[in-house]
Amino acid sequence: MKEINELNFPEDVRYSESHEWVKAAGETAKLGITDYAQDQLGDIVFVELPDVGESFEKGAEYGTVESVKAVSELYMPVSGEIVAVNDALEDSPEWVNNTPYSDGWMIEIKLDDPSEPDSLMDKDAYVSTLKG
Amino acid sequence: MRYFPHTPEDITEMLNTVGVKSLEDLFGTIPVDCRRTSDLNLPQALTEWELNHHIDELCGSMAVSPEYKVFMGAGSYEHYIPVSLNHLLSRSEFVTSYTPYQPEMSQGTLQAIFEYQTLTARLLGMEVANASQYDGASALAEAALMAVRISRRKKVAVSRLVHPHYRRVLKTYLAPTDNEIIELPYLPDGTTDLSSLDALDDLAAVVVQSPNFFGCIENLKVIGDKTRAEKTLFVVGFSEPLAYGLMKNPGSQGADIACGEGQSLGIPRSFGGPALGMFATRMPYVRNMPGRLVGQTKDVDGKRGFVLTLATREQHIRRERATSNICTNHSLCALASAMYMSSLGGSGIKTLARLNYDKSEYLKGALRKAGFSIPFKQSTFNEFVVRFKDGFEKTYERLTAEKIIAGLPLECYYPELPNHYLLCVTETISKQDMDELVQKIK
Amino acid sequence: MKEFPGTSGLILNEPLLWEKGKKGRCGFSLPRRDVESFPVDENLAGDGPDFPDLSEVDVVRHYTRLSQWNFSVDSGMYPLGSCTMKYNPKTNERQAAQPGFAAAHPMLHPDLSQGILKLMFDLERFLIEITGMDAATLQPAAGAHGELAGMLLFYTYHQSKGAPRSKIIVPDTAHGTNPASAALCGYKPVPIKSNEKGILAPEDVAAVMDEQTAGIMVTNPNTLGLFEENIKKIAEIVHAKGGLVYGDGANMNAVMGITDMGKIGIDVLHLNLHKTFSTPHGGGGPGAGPVCVLKHLEPFLPVPRVILKKGRYLLSENFPESIGTLHAFNGNVGVLVKAYSYIMSLGAENLKKASQLAVLNASYIKTQLKETFKLAYDRPCMHECVFSDELQQAHKVTTLDIVKRLMDYGFHPPTIYFPLVVPGAIMIEPTETESKEDIDLFVQSLKAIAKEAAENPQLLTEAPTKCHRRRLDETMAARKPCLTG
C-alpha cells in the first residue's frame, strides 16, 4: 500500500467519508471510489453495479467491488437516480485501480438535489481525514 | 497406541518446556464445572486384526452383489469400476491432502478439479461446472435457491417425477424461507405434465429430472423453448448421468442449471454416500453459483497453473451474504468421476451407455412378453416401471429369499401406483440374470 | 541438526487430459454385449460428450503425476489451524472399502442391511457419549451441512413454541460457515467481539440477547485455540431469554474425554468426523458432520433415523416434528465407517490421550516460537496457537511470505489470515500425531525463516521455489475467469 502523499486526489471532485468521489455537472453527477480506496482494496477483479433507473438515498448501498479475497460495499455519497453505469468495468475492472477518477467511474446519477455535492469534503478536508 | 509417536520421555521433556507438571495441567483454563466427572464409556480398543474381524462380521449381513442380483437403481447405480481407479484414488497425495488453499502445494488436486469441471460441463452441455457438492439432492436444493436469487421470485415449480428423496431435501432447504414449491403432476406417458405452466410470470424456476424417477426421458426441449425468453430458470436434475452418453444433454435443450447425482460415474454406492453433487450452469450466472471453483492462471514464471477462484461468492469471504454455506466439495468423489470419465473416453461412454439402454430394453421386452405391463410409454434409459399382478409382494419376498431384488416398489412414493416397481439394468446384469428373473416371476 | 524435508524432488510435467490421448483409445474393459441392439428415439438421442480417448496407461500416469504435485499428511507435517490434519489411519480405509459396505444399495429393506445399520446405531451412541449429549443424527455430509441442520433445529424449535425469532449471535472469531448457515434459515447474524483475553464476555452476550434472538453459535475451544471459559454463564444468559446454544464442534479434538458439552449448556453440537475422528480430507472432501442434541431437541432431528426395535435395526420416518431430510440417502456412510473404525481402534483411554497430546504439541510450539513471532494471546492454548506477522512487518514481509517460504523447507503452511480478529494471523495446529522431532524441525524452520526475513527478505517474497509451480496470479484468475478447458 502507498503513502498518502503518493496518492492522487484531484481538486475538481468532492469526497465522502466512505471514500467515494462525486463530480457534479449541473443536475447530474458521476461518481466512483477514490485513489485511497482502490489502494486499500488492492487489485479489483469485479464491480457489481445497479440497473439504470434505480434510485438510492444518500448512504444506501448501490453495489459492490471485489478484490481476490474481499468484497466491499459501495455507498451513495448523495441521493439520486441512476442514469448510466460504467459497463466497461465488467471487462476491465483494473480501470478502477489504474484511473479511478476517469475510466474507472462507476455510475452517473441525476441528483435529487443538485446542491448536495457541495456538502461533501473538498480535497484538503478529505486528505486531512486520511492523515487523521 | 500406534498413531501416537510420543515416548514417555518426550512427554516429560515437552511438559517441562511448556512449564506444567502433567498432561491434565494443560487443561487448567477449563472451569471445573465444564469437565467430565467420569471416564468415557466406550468399547475396549481393538487391535487392527480384531477390528478386521469385527467389520467382516458386520459386512456378512449385508445383501450385495454378486451374491445378490439387485435390479434396483432409483438414484444409486451399480456400474463396473476399473481397478485402476481404486488404485489411483488410494494415493495418499489425493486422500490425505486438504482443500487446495495453498496452490503451489496443491497443483495435483487443482488440475484434477479443473479437469473434472471441464468433463462435467462437456457431459452436461453446460458452460461452467463447480468443483462439486454433497449429493444430487442438495445440489438440486441449491439450484432452486440460486434460481430464486437470480430471478428475485419466490415460486419454484417441481415435477413429481424428480426423485422423491431429492424433493424432500428441497422442501427441507426451503422450509425456513418464504419460497413456495409448486408440484407439477405427470402424464400417462411417464413425463411431466406442463399444462399448468402457461403463465411463468412469477416462477423462479421449472425443475424437472431427466431421466426422471420413472426412468423416462423428459421432453426437455419443450420446456427449454418455453423458458428461454423468460426470467424463469430451467433446472434439469438427474440421478443417472451415464444417460447423457446416449441421450441429448441438458445444455443442448436449454437448461440454465444442470445438477444432480454423479455416483454412477465410478463411485461405489456405499449405502448412499459419499456421493457426488454435480452442478453446472451458464457463464452469465457464474457469480450466483454455489460451491468452489478452480480456474486457470499463470505463475510468476509464466507457467500454466490452477487456483481456487471467484471465492468472493463463498462463505469464508461473504459470510451471511454468500451464495451458499457450503465449504467443502466432494473432491475425492469428483476425482473418481473424472478418472472414470477419462477411462471411458468419448468412444467408451457411448458404447457403455448404449449397452445399458439395450440391456434394459431387453428386460422390458421380456417382461412385456411374459404378460406384465410397461405402463409408461416414453423412452427410458436403464430403468423403467413395470406393473406386476396384484399381490406381487409375495413373489417379491420369495425372490428376495432367492437373492434377487426385483426392483423398488413405488407405492410408498406414489400411492396411486400399487404393484408398480422400478427396475434397473446396467452392464453388470447379464442376459442370463434377466432371463432368470423373468422365469422366476412368472 | 537434522536435515529439513524440503527438496525439489522428482517432479514430472503432465498436460491436461484432453491434450493427450488419441481418438479410438479406451481405458475401460468394456463389458461383453449379450443382447441385441434396440432402436433409440432419434429425437432424444444425442452425440455423446466430447471426452478425450485415453488408454489405461495414459490415465494411470496422468493421475500418478498429478498426485505428485500435492503435499499431504502422508508426505509430512500439515499444521493447518482449525483443519486438524491428523494422521488418517489406513485400517479405516480398509474397513470402509469392504464390499459389504461399499456395494450396499441404500434403499434395500433394512433386513438386508443390518450390519451397516448396527454400525450407524452404535456410532451415534459413541458420539453421544464422547460429547455428553443425548441423541444424534449422522446425516449431514459436512460441518457446514451440520450447521445447517443445527440452524433448522433452532428454527423448528422456535416455530414449535409459536414464537419464531429473527436474529442469532455469532462471535467475530467464528468460521464463515456459521453466519452463512444461519442466513439460510433467515436469521440475521448479530456479531459480538471477543474480549481482551480472546474469549467471549457474558456481559457482551447479555447486551444483545433478547427475545427476538434465536440463540448463539459458539465454537469451543474457539478459533484462537482458547477455551471459552465463560461458556456456562453465557449459556444461562441465552437460555434465560428462551434462546438455544449452538456448539460448533470443529475443535472437539482438543477436549475428548475432558469436557462434557451437555453439562456446559450446549443444546446442539456438530462434529467434523474428518477432523476429530481422523477420516481423510480427500483434497477438500468428503467429510461428515453429525449433529448431537440434548433430549428436548431430539424430536426435531432429521429423518430417517436408525432405531432398534425387537432386536432389528430399522430406518424410521416416524418423527412428525422432524426438520425434514438433508441428504438423498443416509449421509456419508463411507466416512462414518472410517470414524467408527477410529473410535474402535482407540477406545476411551486413547481418545482422551489424543486430545491431551494434541494440546501438548500445540502448547510446546507456542512456547518455542513466542520469542520469534508475535503471539496473539499469550494464554494457555488448547490444540492450536495463533501468531501474527507483526514483528516481521518491519522487514516488509507478510504472513503470506513467511508461509510460502515454509514450503521450501518441506512443511505445509499453517492456516493464515484467520481468525479475522488477528491481522496477519498464522494459526498452527500440529495435532497429536506429530512427533517431537518433527515439531522441533518445524520450529527450527520457522526460526530460520524469521532470521531470513531480517537478513534476506527476498528469500521469502520470492518463495516458494521448489514446488511444481511458483506463486500464481490469482488476480488474473478472477478478472478473466477460465473455468473449463
mmCIF file of N, CA and C in Angstrom, chain C residues 282-332:
data_model
loop_
_atom_site.group_PDB
_atom_site.id
_atom_site.type_symbol
_atom_site.label_atom_id
_atom_site.label_comp_id
_atom_site.label_asym_id
_atom_site.label_seq_id
_atom_site.Cartn_x
_atom_site.Cartn_y
_atom_site.Cartn_z
ATOM 1 N N GLY C 282 -9.347 -35.732 1.824
ATOM 2 C CA GLY C 282 -9.582 -36.036 0.403
ATOM 3 C C GLY C 282 -9.391 -34.874 -0.557
ATOM 4 N N GLY C 283 -8.522 -33.928 -0.217
ATOM 5 C CA GLY C 283 -8.329 -32.773 -1.099
ATOM 6 C C GLY C 283 -9.512 -31.826 -1.079
ATOM 7 N N GLY C 284 -10.331 -31.907 -0.025
ATOM 8 C CA GLY C 284 -11.464 -30.988 0.095
ATOM 9 C C GLY C 284 -12.770 -31.695 0.419
ATOM 10 N N GLY C 285 -12.748 -32.985 0.570
ATOM 11 C CA GLY C 285 -13.962 -33.709 0.924
ATOM 12 C C GLY C 285 -13.963 -35.066 0.269
ATOM 13 N N PRO C 286 -14.878 -35.939 0.591
ATOM 14 C CA PRO C 286 -15.995 -35.796 1.510
ATOM 15 C C PRO C 286 -15.614 -35.963 2.980
ATOM 16 N N GLY C 287 -16.309 -35.208 3.824
ATOM 17 C CA GLY C 287 -16.224 -35.369 5.260
ATOM 18 C C GLY C 287 -17.564 -35.853 5.779
ATOM 19 N N ALA C 288 -17.840 -35.559 7.031
ATOM 20 C CA ALA C 288 -19.163 -35.825 7.582
ATOM 21 C C ALA C 288 -19.352 -34.928 8.800
ATOM 22 N N GLY C 289 -20.585 -34.467 8.993
ATOM 23 C CA GLY C 289 -20.854 -33.506 10.072
ATOM 24 C C GLY C 289 -22.025 -33.890 10.953
ATOM 25 N N PRO C 290 -21.927 -35.040 11.653
ATOM 26 C CA PRO C 290 -23.029 -35.443 12.543
ATOM 27 C C PRO C 290 -23.390 -34.345 13.544
ATOM 28 N N VAL C 291 -24.639 -34.371 13.982
ATOM 29 C CA VAL C 291 -25.119 -33.371 14.929
ATOM 30 C C VAL C 291 -25.669 -34.077 16.158
ATOM 31 N N CYS C 292 -25.209 -33.626 17.329
ATOM 32 C CA CYS C 292 -25.689 -34.178 18.599
ATOM 33 C C CYS C 292 -26.570 -33.134 19.281
ATOM 34 N N VAL C 293 -27.610 -33.596 19.965
ATOM 35 C CA VAL C 293 -28.534 -32.665 20.636
ATOM 36 C C VAL C 293 -28.869 -33.163 22.037
ATOM 37 N N LEU C 294 -29.385 -32.243 22.842
ATOM 38 C CA LEU C 294 -29.942 -32.640 24.129
ATOM 39 C C LEU C 294 -31.369 -33.166 23.905
ATOM 40 N N LYS C 295 -31.848 -33.850 24.925
ATOM 41 C CA LYS C 295 -33.141 -34.541 24.870
ATOM 42 C C LYS C 295 -34.268 -33.681 24.268
ATOM 43 N N HIS C 296 -34.330 -32.415 24.710
ATOM 44 C CA HIS C 296 -35.504 -31.604 24.322
ATOM 45 C C HIS C 296 -35.540 -31.286 22.826
ATOM 46 N N LEU C 297 -34.425 -31.507 22.119
ATOM 47 C CA LEU C 297 -34.419 -31.251 20.674
ATOM 48 C C LEU C 297 -34.471 -32.538 19.848
ATOM 49 N N GLU C 298 -34.433 -33.662 20.519
ATOM 50 C CA GLU C 298 -34.400 -34.932 19.797
ATOM 51 C C GLU C 298 -35.574 -35.118 18.822
ATOM 52 N N PRO C 299 -36.811 -34.702 19.203
ATOM 53 C CA PRO C 299 -37.933 -34.923 18.266
ATOM 54 C C PRO C 299 -37.740 -34.231 16.919
ATOM 55 N N PHE C 300 -36.853 -33.229 16.874
ATOM 56 C CA PHE C 300 -36.704 -32.434 15.645
ATOM 57 C C PHE C 300 -35.603 -32.958 14.721
ATOM 58 N N LEU C 301 -34.854 -33.959 15.157
ATOM 59 C CA LEU C 301 -33.732 -34.458 14.351
ATOM 60 C C LEU C 301 -34.202 -34.903 12.968
ATOM 61 N N PRO C 302 -33.302 -34.854 11.975
ATOM 62 C CA PRO C 302 -33.689 -35.249 10.618
ATOM 63 C C PRO C 302 -34.094 -36.717 10.530
ATOM 64 N N VAL C 303 -34.945 -37.027 9.579
ATOM 65 C CA VAL C 303 -35.327 -38.406 9.276
ATOM 66 C C VAL C 303 -34.707 -38.804 7.944
ATOM 67 N N PRO C 304 -34.548 -40.108 7.666
ATOM 68 C CA PRO C 304 -34.862 -41.229 8.546
ATOM 69 C C PRO C 304 -33.831 -41.373 9.664
ATOM 70 N N ARG C 305 -34.276 -41.952 10.797
ATOM 71 C CA ARG C 305 -33.367 -42.213 11.910
ATOM 72 C C ARG C 305 -33.213 -43.724 12.106
ATOM 73 N N VAL C 306 -32.014 -44.125 12.490
ATOM 74 C CA VAL C 306 -31.783 -45.543 12.755
ATOM 75 C C VAL C 306 -32.328 -45.854 14.145
ATOM 76 N N ILE C 307 -33.247 -46.826 14.209
ATOM 77 C CA ILE C 307 -33.774 -47.222 15.524
ATOM 78 C C ILE C 307 -33.627 -48.726 15.701
ATOM 79 N N LEU C 308 -33.685 -49.144 16.940
ATOM 80 C CA LEU C 308 -33.584 -50.565 17.266
ATOM 81 C C LEU C 308 -34.934 -51.004 17.814
ATOM 82 N N LYS C 309 -35.532 -51.994 17.135
ATOM 83 C CA LYS C 309 -36.853 -52.456 17.564
ATOM 84 C C LYS C 309 -36.856 -53.980 17.546
ATOM 85 N N LYS C 310 -37.135 -54.560 18.689
ATOM 86 C CA LYS C 310 -37.161 -56.023 18.813
ATOM 87 C C LYS C 310 -35.924 -56.688 18.204
ATOM 88 N N GLY C 311 -34.767 -56.097 18.516
ATOM 89 C CA GLY C 311 -33.530 -56.712 18.064
ATOM 90 C C GLY C 311 -33.176 -56.469 16.601
ATOM 91 N N ARG C 312 -34.029 -55.715 15.860
ATOM 92 C CA ARG C 312 -33.729 -55.404 14.457
ATOM 93 C C ARG C 312 -33.499 -53.904 14.325
ATOM 94 N N TYR C 313 -32.543 -53.556 13.471
ATOM 95 C CA TYR C 313 -32.303 -52.140 13.202
ATOM 96 C C TYR C 313 -33.186 -51.695 12.035
ATOM 97 N N LEU C 314 -33.806 -50.547 12.190
ATOM 98 C CA LEU C 314 -34.719 -50.031 11.168
ATOM 99 C C LEU C 314 -34.387 -48.585 10.845
ATOM 100 N N LEU C 315 -34.841 -48.138 9.685
ATOM 101 C CA LEU C 315 -34.774 -46.712 9.354
ATOM 102 C C LEU C 315 -36.180 -46.171 9.540
ATOM 103 N N SER C 316 -36.366 -45.305 10.531
ATOM 104 C CA SER C 316 -37.716 -44.845 10.844
ATOM 105 C C SER C 316 -37.947 -43.413 10.378
ATOM 106 N N GLU C 317 -39.129 -43.229 9.781
ATOM 107 C CA GLU C 317 -39.542 -41.885 9.338
ATOM 108 C C GLU C 317 -40.516 -41.280 10.345
ATOM 109 N N ASN C 318 -40.829 -42.063 11.380
ATOM 110 C CA ASN C 318 -41.959 -41.728 12.231
ATOM 111 C C ASN C 318 -41.609 -40.697 13.321
ATOM 112 N N PHE C 319 -41.177 -39.515 12.891
ATOM 113 C CA PHE C 319 -40.866 -38.427 13.823
ATOM 114 C C PHE C 319 -41.521 -37.165 13.277
ATOM 115 N N PRO C 320 -42.813 -36.969 13.602
ATOM 116 C CA PRO C 320 -43.602 -35.927 12.934
ATOM 117 C C PRO C 320 -43.059 -34.507 13.122
ATOM 118 N N GLU C 321 -42.269 -34.282 14.153
ATOM 119 C CA GLU C 321 -41.763 -32.916 14.363
ATOM 120 C C GLU C 321 -40.415 -32.663 13.698
ATOM 121 N N SER C 322 -39.919 -33.663 12.969
ATOM 122 C CA SER C 322 -38.584 -33.576 12.372
ATOM 123 C C SER C 322 -38.418 -32.363 11.459
ATOM 124 N N ILE C 323 -37.200 -31.844 11.381
ATOM 125 C CA ILE C 323 -36.898 -30.739 10.460
ATOM 126 C C ILE C 323 -37.014 -31.174 9.011
ATOM 127 N N GLY C 324 -36.966 -32.496 8.750
ATOM 128 C CA GLY C 324 -37.012 -32.988 7.377
ATOM 129 C C GLY C 324 -35.788 -33.822 7.068
ATOM 130 N N THR C 325 -35.294 -33.697 5.857
ATOM 131 C CA THR C 325 -34.204 -34.545 5.393
ATOM 132 C C THR C 325 -33.171 -33.694 4.664
ATOM 133 N N LEU C 326 -31.908 -33.975 4.901
ATOM 134 C CA LEU C 326 -30.843 -33.151 4.326
ATOM 135 C C LEU C 326 -30.020 -33.857 3.265
ATOM 136 N N HIS C 327 -30.223 -35.141 3.118
ATOM 137 C CA HIS C 327 -29.384 -35.927 2.215
ATOM 138 C C HIS C 327 -30.280 -36.887 1.447
ATOM 139 N N ALA C 328 -29.895 -37.211 0.218
ATOM 140 C CA ALA C 328 -30.725 -38.120 -0.587
ATOM 141 C C ALA C 328 -30.909 -39.445 0.144
ATOM 142 N N PHE C 329 -29.844 -39.931 0.798
ATOM 143 C CA PHE C 329 -29.958 -41.214 1.476
ATOM 144 C C PHE C 329 -29.563 -41.087 2.951
ATOM 145 N N ASN C 330 -28.465 -41.718 3.346
ATOM 146 C CA ASN C 330 -28.168 -41.791 4.781
ATOM 147 C C ASN C 330 -26.919 -41.023 5.189
ATOM 148 N N GLY C 331 -26.554 -40.007 4.412
ATOM 149 C CA GLY C 331 -25.333 -39.283 4.732
ATOM 150 C C GLY C 331 -24.119 -39.982 4.158
ATOM 151 N N ASN C 332 -22.945 -39.502 4.555
ATOM 152 C CA ASN C 332 -21.703 -40.035 4.000
ATOM 153 C C ASN C 332 -21.269 -41.286 4.763
#
